[in-house]
PDB file of C-alpha atoms in Angstrom:
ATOM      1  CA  UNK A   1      44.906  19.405   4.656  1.00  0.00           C
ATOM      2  CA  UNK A   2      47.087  22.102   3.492  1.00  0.00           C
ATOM      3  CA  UNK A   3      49.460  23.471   6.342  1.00  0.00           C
ATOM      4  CA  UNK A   4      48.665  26.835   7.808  1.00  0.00           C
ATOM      5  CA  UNK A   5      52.049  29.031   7.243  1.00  0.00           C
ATOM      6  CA  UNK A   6      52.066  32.287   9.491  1.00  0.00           C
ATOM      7  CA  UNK A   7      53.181  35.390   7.580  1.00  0.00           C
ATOM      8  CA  UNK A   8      54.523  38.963   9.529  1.00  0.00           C
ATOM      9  CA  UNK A   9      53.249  41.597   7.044  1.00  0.00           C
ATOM     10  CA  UNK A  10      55.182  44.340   7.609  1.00  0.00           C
ATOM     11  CA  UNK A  11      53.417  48.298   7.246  1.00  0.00           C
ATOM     12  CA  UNK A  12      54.008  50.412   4.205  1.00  0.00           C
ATOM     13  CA  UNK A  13      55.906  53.460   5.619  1.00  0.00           C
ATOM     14  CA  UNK A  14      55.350  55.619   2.918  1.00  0.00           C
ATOM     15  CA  UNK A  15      51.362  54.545   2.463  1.00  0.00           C
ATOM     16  CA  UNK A  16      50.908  54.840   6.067  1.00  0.00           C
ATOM     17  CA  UNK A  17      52.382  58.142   6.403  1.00  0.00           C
ATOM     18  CA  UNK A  18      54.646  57.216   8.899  1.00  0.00           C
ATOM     19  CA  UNK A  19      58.011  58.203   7.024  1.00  0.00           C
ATOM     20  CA  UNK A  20      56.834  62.039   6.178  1.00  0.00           C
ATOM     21  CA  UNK A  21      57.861  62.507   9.713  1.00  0.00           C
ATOM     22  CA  UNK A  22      60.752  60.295  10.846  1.00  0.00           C
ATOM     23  CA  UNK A  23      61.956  60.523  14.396  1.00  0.00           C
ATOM     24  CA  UNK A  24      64.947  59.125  16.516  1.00  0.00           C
ATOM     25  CA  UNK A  25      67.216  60.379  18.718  1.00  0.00           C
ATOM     26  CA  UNK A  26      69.694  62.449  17.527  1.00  0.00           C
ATOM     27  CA  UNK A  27      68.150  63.496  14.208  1.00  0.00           C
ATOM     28  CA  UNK A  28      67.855  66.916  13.519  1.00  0.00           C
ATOM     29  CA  UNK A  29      66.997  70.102  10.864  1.00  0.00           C
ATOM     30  CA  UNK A  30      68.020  73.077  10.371  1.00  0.00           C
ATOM     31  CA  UNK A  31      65.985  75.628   8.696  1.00  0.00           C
ATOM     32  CA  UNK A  32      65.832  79.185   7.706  1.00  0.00           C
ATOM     33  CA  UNK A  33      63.811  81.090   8.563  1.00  0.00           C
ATOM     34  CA  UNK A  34      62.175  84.597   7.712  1.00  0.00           C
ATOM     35  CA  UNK A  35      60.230  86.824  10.022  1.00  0.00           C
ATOM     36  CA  UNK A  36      58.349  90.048   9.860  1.00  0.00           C
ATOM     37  CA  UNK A  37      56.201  91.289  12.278  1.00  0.00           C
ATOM     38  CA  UNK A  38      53.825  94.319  11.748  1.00  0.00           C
ATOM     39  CA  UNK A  39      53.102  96.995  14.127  1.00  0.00           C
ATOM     40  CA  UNK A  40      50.641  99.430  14.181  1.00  0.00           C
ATOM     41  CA  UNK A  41      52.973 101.987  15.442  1.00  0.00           C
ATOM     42  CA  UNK A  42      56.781 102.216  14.522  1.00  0.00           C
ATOM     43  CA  UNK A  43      58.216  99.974  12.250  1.00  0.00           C
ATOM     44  CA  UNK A  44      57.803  97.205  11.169  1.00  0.00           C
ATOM     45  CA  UNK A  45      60.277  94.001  12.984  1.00  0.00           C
ATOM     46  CA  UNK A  46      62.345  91.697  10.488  1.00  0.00           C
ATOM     47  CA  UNK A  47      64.438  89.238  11.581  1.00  0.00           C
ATOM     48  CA  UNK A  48      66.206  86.285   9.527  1.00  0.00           C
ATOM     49  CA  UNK A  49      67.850  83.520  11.841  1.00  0.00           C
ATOM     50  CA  UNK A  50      68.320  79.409  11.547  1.00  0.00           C
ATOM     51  CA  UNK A  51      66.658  77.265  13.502  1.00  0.00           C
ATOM     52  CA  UNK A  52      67.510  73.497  14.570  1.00  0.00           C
ATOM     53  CA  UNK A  53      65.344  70.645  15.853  1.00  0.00           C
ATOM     54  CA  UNK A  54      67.236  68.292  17.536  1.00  0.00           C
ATOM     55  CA  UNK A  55      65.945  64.909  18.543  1.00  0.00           C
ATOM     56  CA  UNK A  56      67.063  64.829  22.219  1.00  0.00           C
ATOM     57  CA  UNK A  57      66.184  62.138  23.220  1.00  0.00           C
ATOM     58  CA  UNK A  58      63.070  59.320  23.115  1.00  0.00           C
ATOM     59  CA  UNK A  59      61.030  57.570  25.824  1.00  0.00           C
ATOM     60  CA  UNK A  60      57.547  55.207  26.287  1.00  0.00           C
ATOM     61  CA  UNK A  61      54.867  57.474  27.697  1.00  0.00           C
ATOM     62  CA  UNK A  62      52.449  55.373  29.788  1.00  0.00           C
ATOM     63  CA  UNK A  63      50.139  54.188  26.900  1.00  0.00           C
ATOM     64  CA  UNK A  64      52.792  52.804  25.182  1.00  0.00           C
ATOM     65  CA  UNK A  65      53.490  55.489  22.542  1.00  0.00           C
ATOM     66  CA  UNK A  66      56.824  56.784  21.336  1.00  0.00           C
ATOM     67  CA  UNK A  67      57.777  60.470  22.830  1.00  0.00           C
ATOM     68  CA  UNK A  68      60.775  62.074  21.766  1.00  0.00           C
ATOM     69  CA  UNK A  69      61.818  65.380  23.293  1.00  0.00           C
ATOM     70  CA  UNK A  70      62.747  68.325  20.925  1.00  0.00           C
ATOM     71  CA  UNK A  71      65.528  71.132  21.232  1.00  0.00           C
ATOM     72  CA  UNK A  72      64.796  74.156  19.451  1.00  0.00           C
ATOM     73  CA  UNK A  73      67.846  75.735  18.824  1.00  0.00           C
ATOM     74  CA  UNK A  74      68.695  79.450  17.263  1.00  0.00           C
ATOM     75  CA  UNK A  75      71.491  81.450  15.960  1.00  0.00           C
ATOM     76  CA  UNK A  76      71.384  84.481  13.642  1.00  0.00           C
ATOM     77  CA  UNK A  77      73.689  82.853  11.308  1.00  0.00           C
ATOM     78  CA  UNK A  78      76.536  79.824  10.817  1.00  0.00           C
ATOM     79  CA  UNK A  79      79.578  81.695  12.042  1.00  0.00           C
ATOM     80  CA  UNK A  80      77.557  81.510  15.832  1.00  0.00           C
ATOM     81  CA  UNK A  81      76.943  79.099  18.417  1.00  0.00           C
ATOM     82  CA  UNK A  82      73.525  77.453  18.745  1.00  0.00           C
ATOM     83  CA  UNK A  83      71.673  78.750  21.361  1.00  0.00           C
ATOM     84  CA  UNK A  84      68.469  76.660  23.177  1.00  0.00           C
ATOM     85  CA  UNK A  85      65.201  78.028  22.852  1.00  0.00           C
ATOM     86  CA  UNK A  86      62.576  76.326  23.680  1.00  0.00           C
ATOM     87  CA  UNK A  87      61.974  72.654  24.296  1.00  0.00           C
ATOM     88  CA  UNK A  88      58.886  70.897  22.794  1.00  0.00           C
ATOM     89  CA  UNK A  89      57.279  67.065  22.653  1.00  0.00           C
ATOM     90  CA  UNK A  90      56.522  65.035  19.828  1.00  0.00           C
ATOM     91  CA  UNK A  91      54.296  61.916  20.600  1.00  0.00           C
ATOM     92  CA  UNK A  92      53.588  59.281  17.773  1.00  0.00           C
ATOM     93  CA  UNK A  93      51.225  56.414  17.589  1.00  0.00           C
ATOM     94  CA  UNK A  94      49.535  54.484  15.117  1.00  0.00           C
ATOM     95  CA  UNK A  95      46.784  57.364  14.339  1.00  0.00           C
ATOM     96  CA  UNK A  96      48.541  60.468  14.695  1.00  0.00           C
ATOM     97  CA  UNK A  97      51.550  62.547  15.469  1.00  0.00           C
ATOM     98  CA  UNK A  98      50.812  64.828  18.381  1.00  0.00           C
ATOM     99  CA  UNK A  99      53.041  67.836  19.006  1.00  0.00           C
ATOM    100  CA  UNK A 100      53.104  68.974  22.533  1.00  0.00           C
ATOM    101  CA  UNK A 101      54.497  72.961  23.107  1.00  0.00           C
ATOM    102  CA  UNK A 102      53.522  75.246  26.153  1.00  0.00           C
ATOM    103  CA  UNK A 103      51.017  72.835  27.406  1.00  0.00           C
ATOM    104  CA  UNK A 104      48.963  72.354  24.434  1.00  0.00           C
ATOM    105  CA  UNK A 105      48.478  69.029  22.386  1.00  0.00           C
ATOM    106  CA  UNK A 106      47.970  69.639  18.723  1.00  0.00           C
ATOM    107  CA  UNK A 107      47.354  66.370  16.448  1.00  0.00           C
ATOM    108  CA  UNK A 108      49.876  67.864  13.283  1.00  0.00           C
ATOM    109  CA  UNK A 109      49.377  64.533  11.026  1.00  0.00           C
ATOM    110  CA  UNK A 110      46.960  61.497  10.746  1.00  0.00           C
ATOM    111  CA  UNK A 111      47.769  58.335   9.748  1.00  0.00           C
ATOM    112  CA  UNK A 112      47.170  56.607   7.125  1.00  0.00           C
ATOM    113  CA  UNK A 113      47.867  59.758   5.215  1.00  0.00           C
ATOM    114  CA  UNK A 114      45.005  60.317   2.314  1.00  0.00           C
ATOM    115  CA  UNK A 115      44.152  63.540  -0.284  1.00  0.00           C
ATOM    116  CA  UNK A 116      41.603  65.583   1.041  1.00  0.00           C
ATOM    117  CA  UNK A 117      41.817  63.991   4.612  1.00  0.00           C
ATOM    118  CA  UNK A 118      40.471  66.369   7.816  1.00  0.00           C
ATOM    119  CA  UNK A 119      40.781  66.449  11.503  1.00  0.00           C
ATOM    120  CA  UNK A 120      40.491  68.332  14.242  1.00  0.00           C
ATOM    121  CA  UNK A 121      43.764  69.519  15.413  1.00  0.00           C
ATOM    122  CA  UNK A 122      42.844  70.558  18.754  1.00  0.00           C
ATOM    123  CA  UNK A 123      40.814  67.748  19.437  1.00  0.00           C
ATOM    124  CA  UNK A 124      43.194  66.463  22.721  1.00  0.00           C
ATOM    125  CA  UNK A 125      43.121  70.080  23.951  1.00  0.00           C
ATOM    126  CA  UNK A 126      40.236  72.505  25.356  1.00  0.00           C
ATOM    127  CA  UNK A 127      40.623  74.627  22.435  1.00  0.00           C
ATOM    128  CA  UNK A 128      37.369  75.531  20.114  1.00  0.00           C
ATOM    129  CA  UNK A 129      37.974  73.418  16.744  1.00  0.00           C
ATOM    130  CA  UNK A 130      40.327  73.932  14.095  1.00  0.00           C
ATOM    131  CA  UNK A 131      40.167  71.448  11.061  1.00  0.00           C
ATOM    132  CA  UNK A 132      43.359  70.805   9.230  1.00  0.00           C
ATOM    133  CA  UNK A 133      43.551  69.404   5.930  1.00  0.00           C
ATOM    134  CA  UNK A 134      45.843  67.006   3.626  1.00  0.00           C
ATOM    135  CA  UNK A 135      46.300  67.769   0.404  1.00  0.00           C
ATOM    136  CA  UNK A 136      48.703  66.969  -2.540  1.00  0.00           C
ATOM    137  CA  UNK A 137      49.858  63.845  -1.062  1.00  0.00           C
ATOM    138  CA  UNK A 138      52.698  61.809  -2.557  1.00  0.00           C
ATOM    139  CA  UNK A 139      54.259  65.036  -4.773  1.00  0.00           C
ATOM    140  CA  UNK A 140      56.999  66.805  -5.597  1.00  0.00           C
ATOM    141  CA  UNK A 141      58.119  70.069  -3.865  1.00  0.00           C
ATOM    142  CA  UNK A 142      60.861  71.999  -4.540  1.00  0.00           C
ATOM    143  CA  UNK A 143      62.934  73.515  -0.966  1.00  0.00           C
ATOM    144  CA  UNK A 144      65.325  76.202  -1.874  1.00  0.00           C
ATOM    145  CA  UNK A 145      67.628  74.315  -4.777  1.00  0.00           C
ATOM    146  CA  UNK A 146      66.387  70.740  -3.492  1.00  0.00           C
ATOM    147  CA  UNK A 147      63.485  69.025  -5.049  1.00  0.00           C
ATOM    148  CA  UNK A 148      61.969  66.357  -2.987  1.00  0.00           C
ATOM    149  CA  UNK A 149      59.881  63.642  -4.888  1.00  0.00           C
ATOM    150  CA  UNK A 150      57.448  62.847  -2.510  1.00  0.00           C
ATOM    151  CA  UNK A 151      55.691  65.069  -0.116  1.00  0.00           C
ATOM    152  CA  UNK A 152      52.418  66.081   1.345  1.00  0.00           C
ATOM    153  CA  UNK A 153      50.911  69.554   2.787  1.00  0.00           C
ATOM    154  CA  UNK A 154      49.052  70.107   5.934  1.00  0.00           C
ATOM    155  CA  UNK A 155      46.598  73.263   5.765  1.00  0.00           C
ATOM    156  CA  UNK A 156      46.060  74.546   8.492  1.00  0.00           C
ATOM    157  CA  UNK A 157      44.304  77.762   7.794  1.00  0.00           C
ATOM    158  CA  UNK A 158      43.162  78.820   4.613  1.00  0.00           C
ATOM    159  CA  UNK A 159      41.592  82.324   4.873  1.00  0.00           C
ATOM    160  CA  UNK A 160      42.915  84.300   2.003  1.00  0.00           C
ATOM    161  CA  UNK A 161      41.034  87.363   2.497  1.00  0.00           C
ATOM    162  CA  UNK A 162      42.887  90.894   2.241  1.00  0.00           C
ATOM    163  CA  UNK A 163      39.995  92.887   3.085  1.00  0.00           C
ATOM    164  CA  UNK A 164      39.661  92.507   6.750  1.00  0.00           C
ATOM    165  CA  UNK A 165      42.050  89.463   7.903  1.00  0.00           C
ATOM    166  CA  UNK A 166      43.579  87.036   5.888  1.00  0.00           C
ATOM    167  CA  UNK A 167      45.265  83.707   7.833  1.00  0.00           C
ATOM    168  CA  UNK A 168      47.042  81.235   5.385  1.00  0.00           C
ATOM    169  CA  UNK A 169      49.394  78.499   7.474  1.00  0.00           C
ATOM    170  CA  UNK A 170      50.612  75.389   5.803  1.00  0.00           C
ATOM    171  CA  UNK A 171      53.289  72.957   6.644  1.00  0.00           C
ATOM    172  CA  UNK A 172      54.814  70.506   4.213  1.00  0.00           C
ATOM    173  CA  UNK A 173      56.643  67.227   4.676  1.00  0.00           C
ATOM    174  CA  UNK A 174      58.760  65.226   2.342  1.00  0.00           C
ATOM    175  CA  UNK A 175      59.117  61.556   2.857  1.00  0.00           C
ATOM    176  CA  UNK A 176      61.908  60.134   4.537  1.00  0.00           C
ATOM    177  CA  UNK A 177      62.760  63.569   6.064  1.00  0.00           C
ATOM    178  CA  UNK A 178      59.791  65.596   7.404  1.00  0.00           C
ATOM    179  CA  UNK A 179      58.819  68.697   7.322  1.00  0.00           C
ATOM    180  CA  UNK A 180      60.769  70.684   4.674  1.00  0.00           C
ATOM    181  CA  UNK A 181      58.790  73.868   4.617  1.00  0.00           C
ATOM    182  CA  UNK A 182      56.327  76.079   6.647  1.00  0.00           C
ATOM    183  CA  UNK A 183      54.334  79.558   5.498  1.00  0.00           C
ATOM    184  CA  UNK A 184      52.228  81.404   8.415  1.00  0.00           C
ATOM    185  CA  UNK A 185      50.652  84.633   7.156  1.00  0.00           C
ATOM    186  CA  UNK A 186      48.170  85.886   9.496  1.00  0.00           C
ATOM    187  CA  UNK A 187      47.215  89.593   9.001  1.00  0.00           C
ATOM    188  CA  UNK A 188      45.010  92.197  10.129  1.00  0.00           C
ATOM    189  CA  UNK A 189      43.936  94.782   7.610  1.00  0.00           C
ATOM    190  CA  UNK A 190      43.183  98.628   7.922  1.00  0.00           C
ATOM    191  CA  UNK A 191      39.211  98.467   7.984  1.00  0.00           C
ATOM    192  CA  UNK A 192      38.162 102.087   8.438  1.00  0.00           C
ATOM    193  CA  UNK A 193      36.483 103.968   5.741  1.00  0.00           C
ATOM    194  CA  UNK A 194      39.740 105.609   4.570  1.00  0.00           C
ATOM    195  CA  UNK A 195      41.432 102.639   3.721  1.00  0.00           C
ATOM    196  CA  UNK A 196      39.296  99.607   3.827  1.00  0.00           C
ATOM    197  CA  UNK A 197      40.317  97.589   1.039  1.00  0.00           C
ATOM    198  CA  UNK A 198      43.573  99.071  -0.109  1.00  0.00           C
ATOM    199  CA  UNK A 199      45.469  95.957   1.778  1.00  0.00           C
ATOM    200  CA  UNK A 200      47.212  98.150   4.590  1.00  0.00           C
ATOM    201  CA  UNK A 201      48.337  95.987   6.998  1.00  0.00           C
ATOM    202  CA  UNK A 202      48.176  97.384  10.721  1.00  0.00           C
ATOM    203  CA  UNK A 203      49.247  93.895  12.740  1.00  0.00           C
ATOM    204  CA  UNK A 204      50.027  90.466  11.798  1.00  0.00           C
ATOM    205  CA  UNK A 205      52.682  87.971  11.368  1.00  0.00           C
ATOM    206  CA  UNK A 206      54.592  86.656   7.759  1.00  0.00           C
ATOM    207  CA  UNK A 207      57.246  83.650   8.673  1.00  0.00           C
ATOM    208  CA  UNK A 208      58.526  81.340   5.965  1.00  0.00           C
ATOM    209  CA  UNK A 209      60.696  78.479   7.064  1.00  0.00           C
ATOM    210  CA  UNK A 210      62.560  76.192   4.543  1.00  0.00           C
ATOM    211  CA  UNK A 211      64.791  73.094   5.248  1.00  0.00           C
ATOM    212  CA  UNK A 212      68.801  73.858   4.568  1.00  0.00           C
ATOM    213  CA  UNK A 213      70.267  70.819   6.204  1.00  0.00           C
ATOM    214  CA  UNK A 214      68.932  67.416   7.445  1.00  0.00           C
ATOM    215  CA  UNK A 215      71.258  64.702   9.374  1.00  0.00           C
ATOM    216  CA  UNK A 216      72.028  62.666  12.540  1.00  0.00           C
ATOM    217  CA  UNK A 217      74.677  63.899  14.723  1.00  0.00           C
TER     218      UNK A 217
END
């Protein structure tokens, strides 16, 4: 009889999915990011700022998966001190990667990662649902003067309309580093019969966020 020979095959980080979003204490990104916000009356509010994502710190929640606790930290530019924002969960399993801010679980990825793959982001919350989508896995993107070879892009709306409301948000994440860029334009149009479909924005939101620096401190 040939002799049995046990064999530890170890996961494929980058099939899996598991790399596009590498956490460990410590870790962090800065980003810039761009901000306009439209009013209906007075003008309109633009800010541009940095923001950093520290990896705090990293725990075992009861079922076993890996938590680690986010700083979000601000300052209008790098000649000031960071200053703490907000402070936000990240939990990670085997199937997803569930961010946790103001009470609300939102599943951001799904493992293995796969073109055209959907889920239900709010499926761990009460929220109605609200499918995301993976697309363009495994290619390039190019951040500001920095090409990354490999990355993937959540959608997670897709509503280009400039008639009435248009909501685009996607997210992308590069392997080995995570997410390296994020778009949110969500905009309410002047409807009435004077202006419907000349693309005047009365409310909404436009925030671009790219990746300047990634390290461990």
């Amino acid at each position: 009889m040939a002799a049995c020979e046990q064999v530890s095959i170890m996961p494929d980080n980058a099939r899996t999915g598991y790399d596009y979003y590498p956490l460990s204490p410590g870790q962090y990104r800065i980003f810039d990011v761009y901000r306009i916000n439209y009013n209906f009356v007075g003008e309109n509010d633009t800010s541009r700022f940095e923001l950093k994502q520290l990896v705090e710190s990293a725990y075992l929640n009861q079922e076993g998966d890996s938590t680690f606790v986010i700083h979000n930290l601000h300052r209008k530019d790098a000649g000031q001190r960071w200053k703490l924002d907000s402070i936000q969960h990240i939990r990670l399993n085997t199937r997803q990667l569930i961010e946790l801010s103001n009470n609300k679980a939102i599943v951001k990825l799904v493992f293995p990662v796969n073109e055209g793959k959907t889920w239900n982001s709010n499926i761990l919350n009460s929220a109605e649902a609200d499918s995301f989508r993976m697309v363009n896995v495994h290619q390039p993107f190019l951040v500001l003067d920095s090409l990354y070879e490999q990355t993937l892009t959540v959608l997670q709306q897709n509503i280009p309309d400039t008639i009435v409301r248009q909501d685009v948000q996607q997210e992308v994440f590069a392997l080995q580093t995570g997410p390296v860029y994020r778009i949110r334009k969500i905009f309410n149009y002047c409807a009435t019969a004077d202006c419907i479909g000349q693309g005047l924005i009365t409310t909404g939101v436009f925030e671009e966020m790219k990746l300047i620096a990634f390290g461990k401190e």
